[in-house]
CSV table of C-alpha atoms in Angstrom, one decimal:
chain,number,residue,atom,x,y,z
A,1,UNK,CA,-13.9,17.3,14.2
A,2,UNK,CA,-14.3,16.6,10.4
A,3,UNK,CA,-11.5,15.2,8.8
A,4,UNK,CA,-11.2,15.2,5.0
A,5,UNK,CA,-8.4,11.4,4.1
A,6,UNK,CA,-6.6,11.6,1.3
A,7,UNK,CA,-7.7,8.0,0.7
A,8,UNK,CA,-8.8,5.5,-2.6
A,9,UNK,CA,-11.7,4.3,-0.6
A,10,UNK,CA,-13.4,4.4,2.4
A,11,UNK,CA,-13.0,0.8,4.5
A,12,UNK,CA,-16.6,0.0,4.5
A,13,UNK,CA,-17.4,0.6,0.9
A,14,UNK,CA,-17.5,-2.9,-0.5
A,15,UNK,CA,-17.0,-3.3,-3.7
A,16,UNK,CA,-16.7,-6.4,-6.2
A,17,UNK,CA,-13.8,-7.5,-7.9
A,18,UNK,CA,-15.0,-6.5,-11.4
A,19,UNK,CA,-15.9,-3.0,-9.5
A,20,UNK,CA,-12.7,-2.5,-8.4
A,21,UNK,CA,-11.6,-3.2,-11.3
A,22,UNK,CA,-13.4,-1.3,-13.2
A,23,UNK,CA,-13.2,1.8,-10.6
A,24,UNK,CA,-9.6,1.2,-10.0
A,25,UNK,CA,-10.7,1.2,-6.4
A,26,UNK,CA,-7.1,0.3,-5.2
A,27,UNK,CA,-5.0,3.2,-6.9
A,28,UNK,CA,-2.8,1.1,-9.1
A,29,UNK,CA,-2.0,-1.1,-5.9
A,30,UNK,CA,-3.8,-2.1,-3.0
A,31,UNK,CA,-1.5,-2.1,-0.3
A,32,UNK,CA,-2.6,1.8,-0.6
A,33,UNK,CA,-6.0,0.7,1.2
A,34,UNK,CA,-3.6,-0.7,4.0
A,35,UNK,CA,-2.2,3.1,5.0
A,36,UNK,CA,-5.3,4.6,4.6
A,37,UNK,CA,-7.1,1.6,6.5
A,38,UNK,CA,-4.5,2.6,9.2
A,39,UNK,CA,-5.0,6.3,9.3
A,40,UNK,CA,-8.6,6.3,9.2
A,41,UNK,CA,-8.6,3.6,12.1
A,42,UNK,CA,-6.2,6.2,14.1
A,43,UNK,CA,-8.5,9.3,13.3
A,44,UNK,CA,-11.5,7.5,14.2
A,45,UNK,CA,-12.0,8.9,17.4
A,46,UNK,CA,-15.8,9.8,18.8
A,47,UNK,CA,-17.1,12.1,17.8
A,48,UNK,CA,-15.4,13.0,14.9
A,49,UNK,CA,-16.3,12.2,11.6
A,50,UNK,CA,-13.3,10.9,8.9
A,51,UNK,CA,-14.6,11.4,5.1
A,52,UNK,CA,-12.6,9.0,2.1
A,53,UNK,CA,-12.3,11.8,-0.5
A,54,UNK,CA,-11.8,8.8,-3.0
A,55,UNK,CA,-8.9,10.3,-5.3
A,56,UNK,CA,-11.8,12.5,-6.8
A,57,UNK,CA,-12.1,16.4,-6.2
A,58,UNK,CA,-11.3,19.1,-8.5
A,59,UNK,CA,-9.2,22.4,-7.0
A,60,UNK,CA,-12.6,24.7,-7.6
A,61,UNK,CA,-13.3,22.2,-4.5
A,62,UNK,CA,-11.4,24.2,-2.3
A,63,UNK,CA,-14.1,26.5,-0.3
A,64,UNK,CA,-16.4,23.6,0.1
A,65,UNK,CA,-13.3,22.1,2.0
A,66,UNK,CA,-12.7,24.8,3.9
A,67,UNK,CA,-16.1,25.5,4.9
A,68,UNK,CA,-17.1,21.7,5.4
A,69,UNK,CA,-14.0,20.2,7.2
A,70,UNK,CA,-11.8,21.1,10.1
A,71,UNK,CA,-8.7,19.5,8.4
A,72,UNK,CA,-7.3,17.7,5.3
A,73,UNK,CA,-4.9,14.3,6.3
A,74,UNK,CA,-2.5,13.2,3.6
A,75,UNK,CA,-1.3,10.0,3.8
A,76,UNK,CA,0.8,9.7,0.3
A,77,UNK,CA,3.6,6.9,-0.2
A,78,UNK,CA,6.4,7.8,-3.0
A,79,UNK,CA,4.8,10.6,-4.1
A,80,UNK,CA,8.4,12.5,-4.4
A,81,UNK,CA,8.9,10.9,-8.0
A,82,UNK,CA,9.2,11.4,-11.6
A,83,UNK,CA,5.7,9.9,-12.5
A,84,UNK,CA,3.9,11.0,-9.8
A,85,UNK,CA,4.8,15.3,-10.3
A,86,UNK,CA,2.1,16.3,-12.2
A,87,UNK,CA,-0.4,14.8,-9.6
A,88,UNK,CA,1.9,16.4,-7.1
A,89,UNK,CA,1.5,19.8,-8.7
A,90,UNK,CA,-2.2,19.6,-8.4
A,91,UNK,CA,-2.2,18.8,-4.9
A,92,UNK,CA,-0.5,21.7,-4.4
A,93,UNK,CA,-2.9,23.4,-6.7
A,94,UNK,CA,-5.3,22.4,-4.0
A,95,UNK,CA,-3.4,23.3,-0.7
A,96,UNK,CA,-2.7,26.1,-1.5
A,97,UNK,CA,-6.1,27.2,-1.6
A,98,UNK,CA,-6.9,25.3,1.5
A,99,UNK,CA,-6.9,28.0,4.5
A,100,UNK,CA,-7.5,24.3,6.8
A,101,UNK,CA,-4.7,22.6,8.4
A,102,UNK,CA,-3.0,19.9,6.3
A,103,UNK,CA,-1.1,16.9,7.7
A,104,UNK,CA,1.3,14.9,5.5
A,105,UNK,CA,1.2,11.4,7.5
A,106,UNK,CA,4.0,10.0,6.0
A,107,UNK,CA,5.8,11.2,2.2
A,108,UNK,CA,8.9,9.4,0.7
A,109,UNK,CA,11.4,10.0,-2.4
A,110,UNK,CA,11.6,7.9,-4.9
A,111,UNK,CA,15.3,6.6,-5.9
A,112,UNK,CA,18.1,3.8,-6.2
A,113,UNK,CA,18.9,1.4,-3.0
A,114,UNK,CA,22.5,3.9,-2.8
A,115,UNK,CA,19.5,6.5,-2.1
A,116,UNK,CA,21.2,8.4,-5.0
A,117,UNK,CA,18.9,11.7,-5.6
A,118,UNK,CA,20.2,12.6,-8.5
A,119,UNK,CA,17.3,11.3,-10.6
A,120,UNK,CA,15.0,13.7,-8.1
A,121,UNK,CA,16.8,16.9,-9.7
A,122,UNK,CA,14.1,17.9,-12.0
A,123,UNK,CA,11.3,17.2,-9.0
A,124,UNK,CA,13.1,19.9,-6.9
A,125,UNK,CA,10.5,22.8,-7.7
A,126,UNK,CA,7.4,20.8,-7.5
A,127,UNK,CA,8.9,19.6,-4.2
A,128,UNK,CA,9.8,22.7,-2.9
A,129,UNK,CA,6.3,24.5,-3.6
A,130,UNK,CA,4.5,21.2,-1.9
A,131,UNK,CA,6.2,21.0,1.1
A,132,UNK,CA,6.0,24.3,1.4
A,133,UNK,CA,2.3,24.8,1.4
A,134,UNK,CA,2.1,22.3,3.7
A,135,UNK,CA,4.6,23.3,6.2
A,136,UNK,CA,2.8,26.7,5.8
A,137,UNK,CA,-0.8,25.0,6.8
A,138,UNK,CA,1.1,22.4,9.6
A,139,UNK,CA,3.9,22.2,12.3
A,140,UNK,CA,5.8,20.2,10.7
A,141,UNK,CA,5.8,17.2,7.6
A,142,UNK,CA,5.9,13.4,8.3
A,143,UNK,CA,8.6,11.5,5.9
A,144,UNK,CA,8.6,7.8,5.8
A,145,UNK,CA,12.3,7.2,6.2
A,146,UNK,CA,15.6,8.8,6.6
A,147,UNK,CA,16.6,8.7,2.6
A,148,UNK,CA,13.4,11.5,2.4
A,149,UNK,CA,14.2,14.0,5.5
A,150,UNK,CA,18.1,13.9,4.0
A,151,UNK,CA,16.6,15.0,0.9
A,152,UNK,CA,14.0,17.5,2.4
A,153,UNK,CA,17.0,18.5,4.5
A,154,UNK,CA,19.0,19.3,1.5
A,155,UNK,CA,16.6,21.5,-0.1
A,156,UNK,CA,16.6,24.0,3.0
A,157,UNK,CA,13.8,22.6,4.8
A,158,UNK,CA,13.8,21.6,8.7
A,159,UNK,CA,10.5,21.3,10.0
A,160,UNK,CA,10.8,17.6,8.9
A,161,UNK,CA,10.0,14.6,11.1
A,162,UNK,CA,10.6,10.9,10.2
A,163,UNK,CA,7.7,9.2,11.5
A,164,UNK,CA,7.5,5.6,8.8
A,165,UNK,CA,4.0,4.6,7.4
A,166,UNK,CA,0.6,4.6,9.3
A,167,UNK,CA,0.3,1.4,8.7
A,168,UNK,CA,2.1,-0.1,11.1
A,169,UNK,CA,0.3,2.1,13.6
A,170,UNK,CA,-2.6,0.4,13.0
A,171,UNK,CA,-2.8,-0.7,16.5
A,172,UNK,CA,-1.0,2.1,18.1
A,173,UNK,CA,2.0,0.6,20.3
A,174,UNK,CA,1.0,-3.0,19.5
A,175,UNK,CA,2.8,-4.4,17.6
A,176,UNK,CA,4.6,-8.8,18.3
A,177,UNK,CA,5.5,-10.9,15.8
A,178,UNK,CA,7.5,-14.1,16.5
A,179,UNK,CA,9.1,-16.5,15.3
A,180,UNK,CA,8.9,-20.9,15.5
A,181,UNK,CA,12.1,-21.8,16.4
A,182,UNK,CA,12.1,-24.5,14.3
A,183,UNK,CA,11.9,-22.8,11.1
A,184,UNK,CA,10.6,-23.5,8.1
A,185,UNK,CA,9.5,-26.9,6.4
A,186,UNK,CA,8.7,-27.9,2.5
A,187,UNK,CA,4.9,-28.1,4.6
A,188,UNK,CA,5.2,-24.7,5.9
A,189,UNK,CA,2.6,-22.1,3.9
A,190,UNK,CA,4.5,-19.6,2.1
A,191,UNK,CA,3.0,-15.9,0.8
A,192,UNK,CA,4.9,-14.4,-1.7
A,193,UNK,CA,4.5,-11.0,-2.6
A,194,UNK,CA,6.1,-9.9,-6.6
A,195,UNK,CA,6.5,-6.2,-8.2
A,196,UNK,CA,6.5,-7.7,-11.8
A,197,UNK,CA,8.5,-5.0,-12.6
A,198,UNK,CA,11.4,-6.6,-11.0
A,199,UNK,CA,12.6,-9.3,-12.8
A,200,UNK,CA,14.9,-11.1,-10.4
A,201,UNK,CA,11.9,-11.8,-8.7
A,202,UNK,CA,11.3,-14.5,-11.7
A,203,UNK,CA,13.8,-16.7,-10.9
A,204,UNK,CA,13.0,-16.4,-7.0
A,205,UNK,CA,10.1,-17.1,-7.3
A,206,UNK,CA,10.4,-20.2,-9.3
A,207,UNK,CA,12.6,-21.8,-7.4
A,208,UNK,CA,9.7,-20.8,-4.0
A,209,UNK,CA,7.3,-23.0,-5.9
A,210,UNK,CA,9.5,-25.9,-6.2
A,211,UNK,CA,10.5,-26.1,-2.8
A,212,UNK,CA,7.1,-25.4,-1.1
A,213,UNK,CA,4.3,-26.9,-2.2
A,214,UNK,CA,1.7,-24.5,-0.1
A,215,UNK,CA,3.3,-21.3,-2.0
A,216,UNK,CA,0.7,-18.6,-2.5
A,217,UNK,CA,1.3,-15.6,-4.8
A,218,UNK,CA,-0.5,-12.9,-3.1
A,219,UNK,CA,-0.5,-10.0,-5.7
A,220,UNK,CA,-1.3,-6.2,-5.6
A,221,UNK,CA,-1.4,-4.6,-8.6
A,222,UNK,CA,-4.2,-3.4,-11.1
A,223,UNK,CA,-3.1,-5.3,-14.0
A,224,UNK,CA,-3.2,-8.7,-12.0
A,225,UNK,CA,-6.2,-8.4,-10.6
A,226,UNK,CA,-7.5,-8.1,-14.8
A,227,UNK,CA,-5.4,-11.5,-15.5
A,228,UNK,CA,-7.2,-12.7,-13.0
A,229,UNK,CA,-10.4,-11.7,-13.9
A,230,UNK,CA,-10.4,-11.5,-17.5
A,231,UNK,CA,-7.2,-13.3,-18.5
A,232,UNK,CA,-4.6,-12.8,-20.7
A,233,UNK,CA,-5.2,-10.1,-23.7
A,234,UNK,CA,-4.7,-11.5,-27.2
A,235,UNK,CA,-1.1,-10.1,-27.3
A,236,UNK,CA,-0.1,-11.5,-24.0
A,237,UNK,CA,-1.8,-14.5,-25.1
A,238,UNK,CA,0.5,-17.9,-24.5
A,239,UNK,CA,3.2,-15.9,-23.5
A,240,UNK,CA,5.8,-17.3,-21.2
A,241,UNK,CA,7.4,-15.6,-17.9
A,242,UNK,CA,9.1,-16.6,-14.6
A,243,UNK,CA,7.3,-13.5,-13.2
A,244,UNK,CA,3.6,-14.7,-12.3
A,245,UNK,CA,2.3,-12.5,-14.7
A,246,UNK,CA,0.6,-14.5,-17.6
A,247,UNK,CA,-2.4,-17.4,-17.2
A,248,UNK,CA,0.7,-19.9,-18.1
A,249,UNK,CA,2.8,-19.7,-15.3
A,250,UNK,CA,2.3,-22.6,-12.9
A,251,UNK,CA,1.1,-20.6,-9.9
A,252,UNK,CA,-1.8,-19.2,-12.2
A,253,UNK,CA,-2.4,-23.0,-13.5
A,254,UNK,CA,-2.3,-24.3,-10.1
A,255,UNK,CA,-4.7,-21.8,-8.5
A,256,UNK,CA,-1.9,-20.9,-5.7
A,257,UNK,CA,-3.0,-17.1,-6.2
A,258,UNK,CA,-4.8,-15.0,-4.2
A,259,UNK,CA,-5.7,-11.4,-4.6
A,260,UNK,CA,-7.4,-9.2,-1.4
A,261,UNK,CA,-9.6,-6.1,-2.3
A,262,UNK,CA,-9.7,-5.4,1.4
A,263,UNK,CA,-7.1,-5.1,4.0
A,264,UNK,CA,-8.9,-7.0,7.0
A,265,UNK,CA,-9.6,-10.4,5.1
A,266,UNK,CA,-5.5,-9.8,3.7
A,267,UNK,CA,-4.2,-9.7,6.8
A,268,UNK,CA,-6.8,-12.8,8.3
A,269,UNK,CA,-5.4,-14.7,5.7
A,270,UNK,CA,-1.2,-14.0,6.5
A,271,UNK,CA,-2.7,-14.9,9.7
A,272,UNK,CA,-2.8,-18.4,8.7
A,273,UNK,CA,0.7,-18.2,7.1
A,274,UNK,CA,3.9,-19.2,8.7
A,275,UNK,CA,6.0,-16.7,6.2
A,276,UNK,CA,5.9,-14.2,3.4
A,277,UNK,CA,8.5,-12.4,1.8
A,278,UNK,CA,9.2,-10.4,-1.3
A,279,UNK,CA,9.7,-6.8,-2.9
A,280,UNK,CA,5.9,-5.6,-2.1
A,281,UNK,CA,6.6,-3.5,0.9
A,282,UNK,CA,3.1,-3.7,2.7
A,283,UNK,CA,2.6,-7.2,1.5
A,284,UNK,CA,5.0,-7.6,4.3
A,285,UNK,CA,3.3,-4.8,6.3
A,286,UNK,CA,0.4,-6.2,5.9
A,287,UNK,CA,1.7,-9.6,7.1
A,288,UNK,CA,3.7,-8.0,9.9
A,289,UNK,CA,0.4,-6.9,11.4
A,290,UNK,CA,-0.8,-10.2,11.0
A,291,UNK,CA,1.9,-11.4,13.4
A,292,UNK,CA,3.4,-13.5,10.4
A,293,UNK,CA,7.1,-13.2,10.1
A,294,UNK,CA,7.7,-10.9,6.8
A,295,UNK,CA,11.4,-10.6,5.2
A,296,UNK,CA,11.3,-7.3,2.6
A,297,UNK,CA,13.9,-7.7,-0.8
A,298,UNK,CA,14.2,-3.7,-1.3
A,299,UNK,CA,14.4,-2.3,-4.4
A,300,UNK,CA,14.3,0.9,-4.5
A,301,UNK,CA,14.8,3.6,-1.5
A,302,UNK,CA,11.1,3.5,-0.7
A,303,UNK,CA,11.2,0.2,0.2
A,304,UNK,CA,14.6,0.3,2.0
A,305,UNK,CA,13.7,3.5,4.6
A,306,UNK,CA,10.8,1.9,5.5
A,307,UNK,CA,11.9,-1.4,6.6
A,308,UNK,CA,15.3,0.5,7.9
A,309,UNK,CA,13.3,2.8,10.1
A,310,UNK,CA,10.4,0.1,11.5
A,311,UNK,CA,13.5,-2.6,11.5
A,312,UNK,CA,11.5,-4.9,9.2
A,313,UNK,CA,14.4,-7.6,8.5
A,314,UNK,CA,15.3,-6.9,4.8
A,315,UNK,CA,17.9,-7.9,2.1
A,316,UNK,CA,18.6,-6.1,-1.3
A,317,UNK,CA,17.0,-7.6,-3.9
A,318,UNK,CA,20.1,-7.3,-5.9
A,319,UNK,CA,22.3,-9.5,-3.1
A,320,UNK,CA,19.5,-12.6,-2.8
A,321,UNK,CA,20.5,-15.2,-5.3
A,322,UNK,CA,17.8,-16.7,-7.7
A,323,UNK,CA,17.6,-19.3,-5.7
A,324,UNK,CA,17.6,-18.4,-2.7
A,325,UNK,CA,15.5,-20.8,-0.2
A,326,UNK,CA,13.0,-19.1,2.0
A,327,UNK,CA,14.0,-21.2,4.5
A,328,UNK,CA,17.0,-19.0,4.9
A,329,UNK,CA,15.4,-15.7,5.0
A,330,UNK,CA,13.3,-17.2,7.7
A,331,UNK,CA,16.4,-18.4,9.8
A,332,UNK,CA,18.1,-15.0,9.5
A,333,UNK,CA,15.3,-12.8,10.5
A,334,UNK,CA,15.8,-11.2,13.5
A,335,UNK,CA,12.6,-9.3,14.8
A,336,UNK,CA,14.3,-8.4,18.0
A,337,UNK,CA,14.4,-4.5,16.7
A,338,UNK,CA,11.1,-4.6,15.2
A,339,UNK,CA,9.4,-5.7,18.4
A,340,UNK,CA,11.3,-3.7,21.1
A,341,UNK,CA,12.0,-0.5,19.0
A,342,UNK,CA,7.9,0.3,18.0
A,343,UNK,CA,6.5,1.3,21.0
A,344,UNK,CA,9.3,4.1,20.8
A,345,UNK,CA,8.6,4.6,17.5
A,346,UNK,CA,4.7,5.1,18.1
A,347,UNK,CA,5.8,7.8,20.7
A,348,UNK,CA,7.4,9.7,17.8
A,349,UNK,CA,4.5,9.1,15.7
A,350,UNK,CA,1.5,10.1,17.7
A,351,UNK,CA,3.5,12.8,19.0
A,352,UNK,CA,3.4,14.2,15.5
A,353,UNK,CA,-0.4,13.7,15.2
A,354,UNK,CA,-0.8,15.5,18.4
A,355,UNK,CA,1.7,18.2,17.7
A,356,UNK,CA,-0.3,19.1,14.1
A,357,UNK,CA,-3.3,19.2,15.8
A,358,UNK,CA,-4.8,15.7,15.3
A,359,UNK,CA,-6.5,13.6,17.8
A,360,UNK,CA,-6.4,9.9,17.7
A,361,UNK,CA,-7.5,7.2,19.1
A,362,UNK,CA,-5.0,6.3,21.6
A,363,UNK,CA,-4.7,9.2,22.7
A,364,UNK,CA,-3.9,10.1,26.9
A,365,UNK,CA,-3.2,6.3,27.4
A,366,UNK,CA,-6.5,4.3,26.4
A,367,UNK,CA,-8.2,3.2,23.6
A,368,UNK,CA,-11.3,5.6,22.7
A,369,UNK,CA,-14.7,4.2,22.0
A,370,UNK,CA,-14.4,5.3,18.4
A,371,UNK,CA,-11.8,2.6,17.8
A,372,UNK,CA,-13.9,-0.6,19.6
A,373,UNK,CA,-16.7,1.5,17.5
A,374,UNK,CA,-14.4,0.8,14.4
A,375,UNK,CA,-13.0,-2.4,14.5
A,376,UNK,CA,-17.0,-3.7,15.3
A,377,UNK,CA,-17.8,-2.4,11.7
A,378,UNK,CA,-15.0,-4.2,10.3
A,379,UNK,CA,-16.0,-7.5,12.1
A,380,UNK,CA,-19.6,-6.8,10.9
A,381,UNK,CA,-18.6,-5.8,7.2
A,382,UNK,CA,-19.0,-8.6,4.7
A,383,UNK,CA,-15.7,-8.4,2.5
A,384,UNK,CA,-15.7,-10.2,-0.9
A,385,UNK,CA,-13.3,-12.9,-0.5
A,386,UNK,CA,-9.9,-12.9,-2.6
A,387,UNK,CA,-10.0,-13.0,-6.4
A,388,UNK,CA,-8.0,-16.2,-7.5
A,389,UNK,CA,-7.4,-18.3,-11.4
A,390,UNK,CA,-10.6,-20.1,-11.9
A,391,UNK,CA,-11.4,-23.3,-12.3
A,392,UNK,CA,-12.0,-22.9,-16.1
A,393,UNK,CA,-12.5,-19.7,-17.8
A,394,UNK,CA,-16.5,-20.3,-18.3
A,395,UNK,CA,-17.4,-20.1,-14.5
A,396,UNK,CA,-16.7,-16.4,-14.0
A,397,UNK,CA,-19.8,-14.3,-14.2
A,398,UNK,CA,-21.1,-13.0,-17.1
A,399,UNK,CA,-19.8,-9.5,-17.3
A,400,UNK,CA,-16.1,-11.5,-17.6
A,401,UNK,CA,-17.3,-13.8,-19.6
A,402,UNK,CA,-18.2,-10.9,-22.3
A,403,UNK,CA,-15.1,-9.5,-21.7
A,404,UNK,CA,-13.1,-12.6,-21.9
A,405,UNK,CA,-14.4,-12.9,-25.4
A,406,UNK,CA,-13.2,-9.5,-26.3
A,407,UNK,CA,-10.6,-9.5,-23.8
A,408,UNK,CA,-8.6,-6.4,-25.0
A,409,UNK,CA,-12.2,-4.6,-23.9
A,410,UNK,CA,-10.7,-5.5,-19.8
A,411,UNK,CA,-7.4,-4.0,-20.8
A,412,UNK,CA,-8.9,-0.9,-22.1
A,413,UNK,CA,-10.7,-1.1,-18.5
A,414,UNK,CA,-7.7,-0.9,-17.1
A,415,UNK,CA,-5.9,1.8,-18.5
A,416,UNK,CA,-9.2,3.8,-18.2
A,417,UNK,CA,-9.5,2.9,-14.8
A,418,UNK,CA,-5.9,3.8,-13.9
A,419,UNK,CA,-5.5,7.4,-16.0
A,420,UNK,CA,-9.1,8.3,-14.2
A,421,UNK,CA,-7.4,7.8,-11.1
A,422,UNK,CA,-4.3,9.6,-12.3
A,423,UNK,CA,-6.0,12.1,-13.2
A,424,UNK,CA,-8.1,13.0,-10.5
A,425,UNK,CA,-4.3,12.7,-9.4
A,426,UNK,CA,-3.4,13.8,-5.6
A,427,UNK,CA,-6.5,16.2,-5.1
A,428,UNK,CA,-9.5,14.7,-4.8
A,429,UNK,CA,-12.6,15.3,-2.4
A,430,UNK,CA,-15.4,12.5,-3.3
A,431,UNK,CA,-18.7,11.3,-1.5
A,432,UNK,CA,-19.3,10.6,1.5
């Protein structure tokens, strides 16, 4: 079977920091490579042969598709927003000329932590037109929490399954993480994971770095991974913020950042942690699958299904005080849920794979030779290490160093880099 994945990038294409960069290789944020990771893990089975279509194709693309591949997989994340619904129309655009199954693996709406939809209201036709293609070219959709098949529910539609993310499927029905009992210490190693579009995070965070003096920031955004590359731009320059956001703030000074282009050496490093928390669901994901205790501060309804439905212990954001120790997010954590609920929930969602059709790698009760085939590519893939602040500005390479002397030049990389991927939008096809 050939499987066209809706994905950024493929897992083994390795590509530098500046490259990334430059390419916007992560989508805007690069716990996108962690579903997609997941997926293409899952579809991996012998024998069949699962193509990254990088965010790139045009809709004229459409009877290549259909002649070249057998399906076309769409993992999305909160794609039912106001942002994303001209990308969404395009997706559609292609669908609908796809006469190949497509499988949504996992959709949410985008709202308020009350789930309010209201602000969804002028989404509802773009909605309605792209689930409907879909549900005309699959069994059934995949939604990523309850909030999203309440809302699909509403608009008329019931061939709707809540099945989470991939991502925590990356092992199939595997899935422990434990606690110490004897909590946490100002020596225990801390990840902390920001939207700096949240600003309560500021003050949490600030009062994380004085307590713990092994605090890593472990970003996930475009626009960071430019600070840390290039640095501030001349109107950002000296600026001040609680939010990690500038070359000032002490976490950048202190080199207590680290930024992962790739989801296996992310999750080696959690590994070593003994915590992470904060607003970035699948920085906690990604640290859940490390077997690191993860506490999630939702945000927004995207945030909040998810770690409802896989039990991921989570507080609002807005109920956390600004200095709130870690300590006691640790201590409250209960990962009872998590732990015994997942191999249920993997029932639910490989029975969705296997009732649209897909196979996957765990498929009749053993693991498939296409996923020990898989995971000894990863082990054999050298990953660039994490991006963190240097030293001193003059021992990044030279490319930075131009742009660090023209350093609006790496912003104007970045918008480029993020309205390319935008608009290649939802649709894309790609190499190979």
């Amino acid at each position: 079977m050939r499987v066209l994945l809706r994905s950024r990038k493929d897992p083994f294409r390795v590509l530098s920091a500046d490259r990334t960069f430059r390419q916007n290789a992560i989508g805007d944020n690069v716990g996108n490579l962690v579903f997609s990771h997941a997926a293409h893990r899952l579809l991996s089975v012998q024998g069949n042969d699962v193509v990254s279509n990088r965010f790139a194709a045009q809709i004229d693309d459409a009877p290549r598709i259909n002649e070249e591949f057998d399906v076309f997989v769409v993992p999305l994340a909160n794609a039912f927003r106001k942002s994303f619904k001209g990308h969404l129309d395009a997706l559609t655009d292609l669908i609908e000329r796809l006469t190949i199954p497509v499988v949504v693996l996992g959709v949410g709406a985008q709202a308020t932590t009350g789930y309010n939809a209201s602000r969804l209201t002028p989404l509802e036709s773009s909605v309605r037109r792209f689930v409907g293609a879909v549900l005309d070219r699959s069994a059934s959709i995949g939604v990523r929490g309850e909030f999203t098949a309440e809302y699909l529910h509403g608009l008329g539609f019931r061939d709707v399954e809540v099945i989470g993310c991939p991502s925590l499927f990356l092992r199939g029905p595997d899935l422990h993480v434990a606690k110490d009992p004897a909590g946490l210490t100002a020596r225990s190693r801390v990840a902390i994971n920001v939207s700096p579009y949240v600003k309560d995070m500021g003050a949490i965070t600030m009062a994380a770095h004085r307590r713990y003096p092994h605090l890593t920031y472990v970003p996930q955004d475009l626009k960071t991974l430019g600070l840390l590359i290039y640095g501030d731009s001349p109107d950002e320059a000296g600026r001040t913020s609680d939010l990690p956001v500038h070359e000032t703030h002490p976490l950048y000074r202190e080199r207590k950042i680290r930024f992962f282009l790739d989801p296996p050496t992310w999750m080696d490093f959690l590994a070593t942690q003994d915590f992470s928390f904060g607003t970035r669901i699948h920085g906690n994901i990604t640290s859940t699958l490390a077997g690191t205790p993860a506490v999630v501060l939702a945000h927004d309804s995207r945030t909040l299904e998810l770690a409802r439905y896989h039990e991921i212990p989570h507080r609002l954001v807005r109920n956390v005080g600004a200095d709130v120790d870690p300590a006691e997010l640790y201590a409250e954590a209960d990962y009872t849920g998590l732990n015994s609920g997942h191999a249920k929930r993997w029932e639910v969602f490989s029975g969705f794979m296997e009732r649209n059709g897909l196979q996957h790698v765990y498929q009749g009760g053993r693991l498939d030779p296409g996923a020990v085939a898989f995971d000894a590519r990863v082990s054999a893939t050298s990953y660039p290490g994490p991006v963190r602040p240097p030293r001193q500005r003059g021992m990044v390479d030279d490319v930075a160093v131009r742009l660090r002397r023209h350093p609006h030049a790496a912003v104007a990389h970045a918008r480029r880099a993020a309205r390319a991927a935008r608009d290649a939008g939802a649709t894309g096809l790609g190499g190979r």
